Coordinates of C-alpha atoms and ligand atoms in Angstrom, one line a residue:
X1 CA 0.1 0.2 0.0
X2 CA 1.3 3.8 -1.0
X3 CA 1.4 6.1 2.1
X4 CA 0.8 9.6 1.9
X5 CA 3.9 11.7 0.8
X6 CA 4.8 13.8 3.4
X7 CA 4.5 17.7 2.4
X8 CA 7.4 19.1 3.1
X9 CA 9.5 23.2 2.7
X10 CA 13.1 23.5 3.0
X11 CA 14.3 27.2 4.4
X12 CA 17.7 27.5 3.6
X13 CA 17.8 24.8 1.1
X14 CA 20.9 26.1 -1.0
X15 CA 23.2 25.8 2.7
X16 CA 25.2 23.2 3.8
X17 CA 22.4 21.2 5.7
X18 CA 19.9 22.1 3.1
X19 CA 21.5 20.6 0.1
X20 CA 22.1 17.2 2.0
X21 CA 18.5 17.4 2.7
X22 CA 17.3 17.1 -0.6
X23 CA 20.1 14.6 -1.3
X24 CA 17.7 12.4 1.6
X25 CA 14.8 13.4 0.0
X26 CA 16.0 12.4 -3.4
X27 CA 17.1 9.2 -2.4
X28 CA 13.4 9.0 -0.4
X29 CA 11.5 10.4 -3.6
X30 CA 8.1 8.4 -3.0
X31 CA 8.1 9.7 0.2
X32 CA 8.3 13.8 -0.3
X33 CA 6.2 16.4 -2.0
X34 CA 8.2 19.6 -1.9
X35 CA 6.4 22.4 -1.5
X36 CA 8.6 25.0 -1.0
X37 CA 12.4 25.6 -1.4
X38 CA 14.0 29.0 0.1
X39 CA 17.6 30.2 0.0
X40 CA 19.5 33.9 0.2
X41 CA 21.6 34.9 -2.1
X42 CA 22.7 31.7 -4.0
X43 CA 20.3 31.8 -6.7
X44 CA 21.6 29.9 -9.3
X45 CA 21.8 26.7 -7.1
X46 CA 18.2 27.8 -5.9
X47 CA 17.2 27.5 -9.9
X48 CA 18.7 24.2 -10.1
X49 CA 17.0 22.6 -7.0
X50 CA 13.7 24.1 -8.2
X51 CA 14.0 22.7 -11.9
X52 CA 14.9 19.2 -10.4
X53 CA 12.9 18.8 -7.4
X54 CA 9.9 21.0 -8.9
X55 CA 8.6 22.8 -5.7
X56 CA 4.9 24.6 -5.9
X57 CA 6.9 27.9 -4.6
X58 CA 10.6 29.2 -4.3
X59 CA 12.2 31.9 -2.4
X60 CA 15.1 34.1 -2.2
X61 CA 16.6 37.1 -0.8
X62 CA 16.9 38.5 -3.7
X63 CA 15.1 38.3 -7.4
X64 CA 14.5 34.7 -8.6
X65 CA 12.1 33.5 -10.9
X66 CA 11.9 29.7 -12.6
X67 CA 9.1 29.1 -15.2
X68 CA 5.8 27.6 -14.1
X69 CA 6.7 27.9 -10.4
X70 CA 5.5 30.3 -7.9
X71 CA 7.9 33.1 -6.6
X72 CA 6.7 33.6 -2.8
X73 CA 7.3 37.2 -1.2
X74 CA 8.6 36.2 2.3
X75 CA 9.9 33.1 4.0
X76 CA 6.6 34.1 6.3
X77 CA 4.5 33.3 3.3
X78 CA 6.1 29.8 3.0
X79 CA 5.9 28.8 6.7
X80 CA 2.2 29.9 7.2
X81 CA 0.7 27.6 4.1
X82 CA -1.0 24.7 6.1
X83 CA -0.1 22.4 3.2
X84 CA 3.2 21.9 4.9
X85 CA 3.3 18.5 6.9
X86 CA 6.4 19.8 8.1
X87 CA 8.9 22.6 7.6
X88 CA 13.0 22.3 8.1
X89 CA 14.6 25.2 8.8
X90 CA 18.0 25.0 7.7
X91 CA 18.8 28.7 7.4
X92 CA 21.7 30.3 9.5
X93 CA 21.2 32.9 12.2
X94 CA 18.6 35.1 13.3
X95 CA 17.0 34.6 10.1
X96 CA 15.5 31.3 11.5
X97 CA 13.5 33.0 14.5
X98 CA 10.6 34.4 12.6
X99 CA 9.6 31.8 10.1
X100 CA 9.8 29.1 12.7
X101 CA 7.1 31.2 14.9
X102 CA 5.2 31.4 12.1
X103 CA 5.1 27.8 11.2
X104 CA 4.5 27.0 15.0
X105 CA 1.7 29.3 15.0
X106 CA 0.3 27.4 12.2
X107 CA 0.6 24.0 13.6
X108 CA 3.3 23.1 11.0
X109 CA 5.6 20.5 12.5
X110 CA 9.5 21.7 12.6
X111 CA 12.6 20.1 11.5
X112 CA 15.0 22.6 13.3
X113 CA 18.6 23.0 12.1
X114 CA 18.6 26.5 13.4
X115 CA 20.5 26.5 16.6
X116 CA 20.0 30.0 16.6
X117 CA 16.3 30.0 17.1
X118 CA 16.5 28.6 20.1
X119 CA 19.6 30.2 21.6
X120 CA 17.8 33.3 20.9
X121 CA 14.0 32.8 21.9
X122 CA 13.9 29.1 23.3
X123 CA 11.7 30.0 26.2
X124 CA 9.0 31.6 23.8
X125 CA 9.1 29.0 21.2
X126 CA 8.9 25.9 23.1
X127 CA 6.1 27.4 25.0
X128 CA 4.1 28.2 21.7
X129 CA 5.0 24.8 20.2
X130 CA 3.9 22.9 22.8
X131 CA 0.6 25.3 23.2
X132 CA 0.3 24.2 19.6
X133 CA 0.9 20.7 19.3
X134 CA 4.0 21.3 17.5
X135 CA 6.6 19.1 17.2
X136 CA 10.1 20.2 17.1
X137 CA 12.7 17.8 16.1
X138 CA 16.1 18.4 16.3
X139 CA 18.6 18.2 13.5
X140 CA 21.8 19.1 15.4
X141 CA 22.9 15.7 15.7
X142 CA 23.4 15.9 19.3
X143 CA 20.2 17.0 19.9
X144 CA 19.0 14.3 17.6
X145 CA 20.9 11.5 19.4
X146 CA 19.2 12.9 22.6
X147 CA 16.0 12.6 20.8
X148 CA 16.4 9.0 19.6
X149 CA 17.7 7.7 23.2
X150 CA 15.2 9.4 25.4
X151 CA 12.3 7.0 26.1
X152 CA 10.8 8.4 29.6
X153 CA 12.4 12.2 30.1
X154 CA 11.0 12.1 33.7
X155 CA 13.6 9.5 34.3
X156 CA 16.4 10.8 32.8
X157 CA 19.2 12.4 35.4
X158 CA 21.6 13.9 33.0
X159 CA 22.4 15.0 29.1
X160 CA 26.5 14.0 28.0
X161 CA 26.8 16.0 24.7
X162 CA 29.3 15.3 22.9
X163 CA 31.8 17.4 21.1
X164 CA 34.3 16.6 18.5
X165 CA 37.0 19.4 19.9
X166 CA 37.2 21.0 16.5
X167 CA 40.9 21.6 14.6
X168 CA 42.5 22.6 17.8
X169 CA 41.9 20.1 20.3
X170 CA 45.6 19.6 21.0
X171 CA 47.1 23.0 20.2
X172 CA 48.6 25.2 22.4
X173 CA 46.8 28.1 23.5
X174 CA 49.3 30.3 21.0
X175 CA 48.5 28.4 18.4
X176 CA 44.3 29.2 18.9
X177 CA 45.2 32.5 19.3
X178 CA 46.5 33.0 16.2
X179 CA 44.8 31.0 14.2
X180 CA 44.0 32.0 10.6
X181 CA 39.9 31.9 9.0
X182 CA 41.6 28.9 6.7
X183 CA 42.8 27.1 9.8
X184 CA 39.7 27.2 11.5
X185 CA 37.5 26.4 8.5
X186 CA 39.5 23.2 8.0
X187 CA 36.8 21.4 10.9
X188 CA 38.3 17.3 10.8
X189 CA 35.3 15.8 10.7
X190 CA 32.2 17.8 9.2
X191 CA 32.0 20.1 6.5
X192 CA 29.5 22.8 7.7
X193 CA 28.7 26.6 6.6
X194 CA 31.8 29.0 7.7
X195 CA 29.8 30.6 11.0
X196 CA 29.2 27.1 12.6
X197 CA 32.6 25.8 11.4
X198 CA 34.3 29.2 13.4
X199 CA 32.0 28.1 16.0
X200 CA 33.4 24.4 16.2
X201 CA 37.2 25.9 16.4
X202 CA 36.1 28.0 19.3
X203 CA 34.1 25.5 20.9
X204 CA 31.2 28.2 21.1
X205 CA 29.0 25.6 19.1
X206 CA 29.2 23.7 21.8
X207 CA 28.1 26.5 23.8
X208 CA 25.4 27.1 22.1
X209 CA 24.3 23.5 21.3
X210 CA 24.3 23.4 25.7
X211 CA 21.8 26.1 25.2
X212 CA 19.7 24.2 22.8
X213 CA 19.4 21.5 24.7
X214 CA 18.3 23.3 27.9
X215 CA 15.2 24.2 25.8
X216 CA 14.6 21.7 24.0
X217 CA 14.4 18.8 26.6
X218 CA 13.9 21.0 29.7
X219 CA 16.7 20.3 31.4
X220 CA 18.9 22.6 34.2
X221 CA 22.4 23.7 32.9
X222 CA 24.1 21.3 35.9
X223 CA 22.2 18.3 34.1
X224 CA 23.9 19.1 30.6
X225 CA 27.3 17.4 30.9
X226 CA 29.9 18.1 27.5
X227 CA 32.6 15.8 26.7
X228 CA 34.9 15.7 23.9
X229 CA 35.3 12.9 21.7
X230 CA 37.4 13.4 18.8
X231 CA 36.1 10.4 16.3
X232 CA 32.3 11.7 16.4
X233 CA 31.1 8.5 16.3
X234 CA 28.9 9.2 19.6
X235 CA 27.0 11.5 19.1
X236 CA 25.7 12.2 22.3
X237 CA 24.3 10.1 25.4
X238 CA 22.3 10.3 28.1
X239 CA 22.5 9.1 31.7
X240 CA 19.1 7.5 33.6
X241 CA 18.5 7.5 37.3
X242 CA 19.7 4.0 37.7
X243 CA 22.9 4.7 36.4
X244 CA 22.4 3.1 32.5
X245 CA 23.7 5.4 30.3
X246 CA 22.3 5.2 26.0
X247 CA 24.2 6.7 23.3
X248 CA 23.3 6.8 19.6
X249 CA 26.3 5.9 17.7
X250 CA 26.6 6.2 14.3
X251 CA 29.3 7.3 11.1
X252 CA 29.6 11.1 10.6
X253 CA 27.3 12.1 8.6
X254 CA 24.4 14.8 8.7
X255 CA 22.8 12.8 6.1
X256 CA 21.8 10.4 8.9
X257 CA 19.9 13.3 11.5
X258 CA 18.1 15.1 8.9
X259 CA 16.4 12.1 7.1
X260 CA 15.6 11.0 11.1
X261 CA 14.2 14.8 11.6
X262 CA 12.3 14.8 8.3
X263 CA 10.8 11.0 8.4
X264 CA 10.0 10.8 12.3
X265 CA 8.9 8.3 13.6
X266 CA 9.5 6.3 10.8
X267 CA 13.0 5.0 9.5
X268 CA 13.9 4.4 6.3
X269 CA 16.9 3.1 4.4
X270 CA 19.0 6.3 3.8
X271 CA 22.4 7.5 1.9
X272 CA 24.8 5.4 3.8
X273 CA 28.4 5.0 2.3
X274 CA 29.0 1.9 4.4
X275 CA 27.6 0.0 7.4
X276 CA 28.7 0.6 11.0
X277 CA 31.7 -1.9 11.9
X278 CA 32.6 -1.4 15.7
X279 CA 35.5 -3.4 14.8
X280 CA 36.9 -1.3 12.2
X281 CA 36.3 2.1 14.4
X282 CA 38.2 0.1 16.8
X283 CA 38.7 2.6 20.1
X284 CA 36.7 5.5 21.1
X285 CA 38.5 8.3 22.8
X286 CA 36.4 10.7 25.6
X287 CA 38.5 13.5 27.5
X288 CA 37.2 16.6 29.4
X289 CA 36.8 19.7 27.8
X290 CA 40.0 22.4 28.7
X291 CA 38.2 25.4 29.4
X292 CA 41.3 27.6 29.3
X293 CA 41.7 26.8 25.8
X294 CA 38.3 26.8 25.0
X295 CA 36.4 29.6 27.7
X296 CA 33.6 30.3 25.2
X297 CA 32.1 27.0 26.0
X298 CA 31.9 28.3 29.6
X299 CA 30.6 31.9 28.8
X300 CA 27.6 30.2 27.3
X301 CA 27.0 28.1 30.4
X302 CA 26.9 31.3 32.1
X303 CA 25.0 33.3 30.0
X304 CA 22.4 30.2 29.9
X305 CA 22.2 30.0 33.6
X306 CA 21.7 33.7 33.6
X307 CA 18.8 33.2 31.2
X308 CA 16.7 35.9 30.1
X309 CA 18.4 38.2 27.3
X310 CA 21.9 36.6 28.4
X311 CA 21.8 34.2 25.5
X312 CA 20.5 36.9 23.0
X313 CA 23.7 38.8 23.8
X314 CA 25.9 36.0 23.6
X315 CA 24.8 35.1 19.9
X316 CA 24.9 38.5 18.6
X317 CA 28.6 39.4 19.9
X318 CA 29.6 36.0 18.7
X319 CA 27.9 36.4 15.6
X320 CA 29.6 39.9 14.9
X321 CA 32.6 38.6 16.1
X322 CA 32.9 35.2 13.9
X323 CA 32.3 37.8 10.6
X324 CA 35.3 40.2 11.6
X325 CA 37.4 37.1 12.3
X326 CA 36.1 35.6 9.0
X327 CA 37.1 39.0 7.8
X328 CA 40.6 38.9 8.8
X329 CA 39.8 42.2 11.3
X330 CA 40.2 40.2 14.5
X331 CA 42.2 37.2 15.7
X332 CA 40.3 33.8 16.7
X333 CA 40.9 34.4 20.5
X334 CA 39.6 37.7 20.3
X335 CA 36.0 36.0 19.3
X336 CA 35.7 35.2 23.1
X337 CA 37.2 38.4 24.7
X338 CA 34.7 40.1 22.4
X339 CA 31.7 38.0 23.3
X340 CA 33.0 38.2 27.0
X341 CA 33.2 42.4 27.0
X342 CA 29.4 42.0 25.3
X343 CA 28.3 40.0 28.0
X344 CA 29.5 42.1 30.7
X345 CA 28.4 45.4 29.3
X346 CA 24.3 43.7 28.8
X347 CA 21.7 44.7 31.2
X348 CA 19.8 41.5 31.0
X349 CA 16.0 41.5 30.4
X350 CA 14.4 38.8 31.9
X351 CA 11.5 37.0 29.5
X352 CA 11.6 39.3 27.1
X353 CA 9.3 39.3 24.2
X354 CA 9.7 38.8 20.5
X355 CA 10.3 42.4 20.0
X356 CA 12.8 43.0 22.4
X357 CA 14.7 40.1 21.4
X358 CA 15.1 41.7 18.0
X359 CA 15.6 45.4 19.3
X360 CA 18.5 43.7 21.7
X361 CA 19.9 41.8 18.8
X362 CA 20.5 44.5 16.9
X363 CA 21.7 46.9 19.4
X364 CA 24.1 44.1 20.8
X365 CA 25.8 43.7 17.0
X366 CA 25.9 47.4 16.7
X367 CA 27.8 47.7 20.1
X368 CA 30.0 44.6 19.1
X369 CA 30.9 46.0 15.3
X370 CA 31.5 49.4 16.8
X371 CA 34.1 47.5 19.8
X372 CA 35.8 46.0 17.1
X373 CA 36.3 49.0 15.1
X374 CA 37.9 50.3 18.0
X375 CA 39.9 47.4 18.6
X376 CA 40.8 46.7 15.1
X377 CA 42.3 50.4 14.9
X378 CA 44.0 50.5 18.0
X379 CA 45.4 47.4 18.4
X380 CA 46.3 45.8 15.2
Ligands
NDP1 P1 25.1 27.6 5.5 O1 25.9 29.0 5.6 O2 26.0 26.6 5.0 O3 23.6 27.7 5.0 C1 23.1 29.2 5.5 C2 21.8 28.9 4.3 O4 20.8 30.2 5.2 C3 21.6 29.5 2.9 O5 20.7 28.3 2.2 C4 21.5 30.5 2.9 O6 21.4 31.4 1.7 C5 20.5 30.6 3.4 N1 20.1 31.9 4.2 C6 21.0 33.1 4.2 N2 20.1 34.4 4.6 C7 19.0 34.2 4.2 C8 17.9 35.0 4.4 N3 18.0 36.2 4.0 N4 16.8 34.3 3.4 C9 17.0 33.0 3.0 N5 18.0 32.2 3.2 C10 19.1 32.7 3.8 O7 24.8 27.0 6.8 P2 24.3 25.4 7.7 O8 23.3 24.7 6.5 O9 26.0 24.9 7.7 O10 24.0 25.7 8.6 C11 22.4 26.0 8.9 C12 21.6 26.2 10.4 O11 21.9 24.7 11.0 C13 22.5 26.8 11.0 O12 22.0 27.5 12.3 C14 23.2 26.0 12.2 O13 24.2 26.2 13.2 C15 22.8 24.7 11.8 N6 23.7 23.4 12.0 C16 24.6 23.1 11.1 C17 24.9 22.0 10.7 C18 25.9 21.3 9.8 O14 26.4 20.2 9.7 N7 26.2 22.5 8.7 C19 24.9 20.6 12.1 C20 24.2 21.4 13.2 C21 23.0 22.5 13.2 P3 22.1 31.3 -0.1 O15 23.4 30.3 0.5 O16 21.5 31.1 -1.0 O17 23.0 32.4 0.3
MG2 MG1 26.1 19.7 16.5

């Protein structure tokens, strides 16, 4: 018997997650119907995708048109279309927040890659999702792992998030301080967008993931541990009250968590490069994260524990600093210093509304840019 096709839209189809999602959908063609594909500036790729996958709509951040396919005016137009069974939010940065809220308000399930959405507005997003009976299935591999491990959340004691450690895991502090964008972008395990790759080098990515986990699963920060695991085979784990630890393992490929999130609760044979062999992997190493070398993790814990707008500030200051690093304006370690400085200046607003969150985000970004400009004219 043929099952009903799942109707899906992808926001950010031209990015690293988006293109891999389309590879999964191509493999599972009989399971999906694409309602909309949306991208930013890479309209050439969006057009190719549209011609191949024939969605009802496309959207780009600049003018685009493809014969026979409608062009949406806004991301909100796509996310309020109730034809969608699920929307994959795979844009990077704060662009993800509004469309996610719109989809939730329209009762559409979300496969969420965009972690900034939860870092900026996790309380509001999760509350709205609950009120609207909307499922938020994480795409981020660690959270997807935890989602797969949890049977009865009320009996889980602790979440254990694994971190590959990034390209500078065993490098000296001096090496990290002087790292170039090229070195920071050479991630040993994952091929991702630039922003998240730099976050992986400073381990801020892990910091953002701790905040993401707090919101997705409702755990206090002292019940969320981070362990470095360079092979990226154990994608995360949970510990039950009785001491049992359940982990999800797999070869490092984003196809697996993307597929899990968009086909949940079903599972199908997907894109597997080869089958899993413990014997071939042979060893799995674990070590404590070094907070001296990677202080961004500590900063994120602090922001998370403070709550309110502290995580909005963390996210905005870090993102601006990452852009400045990629532009060659600052050094890698300055990302931490700049973000910490912005955090210390920030006056925390408890329970900010969405409008307040966007205003704070803008304000922190402009202050961060100003601070960076002063720094770079003075120091370098
Ligand atoms: P990329 O930079 O590769 O892709 C970003 C996507 O967002 C692109 O499709 C881009 O379009 C689109 N975009 C940017 N601005 C706009 C806009 N104004 N309107 C519409 N679309 C826009 O990022 P990743 O795929 O690496 O990451 C996406 C999200 O997923 C991030 O939040 C990241 O933290 C998260 N994530 C990523 C992982 C990974 O393995 N890559 C793993 C876990 C989480 P265009 O290119 O056309 O400009
Ligand atoms: Mg991750």
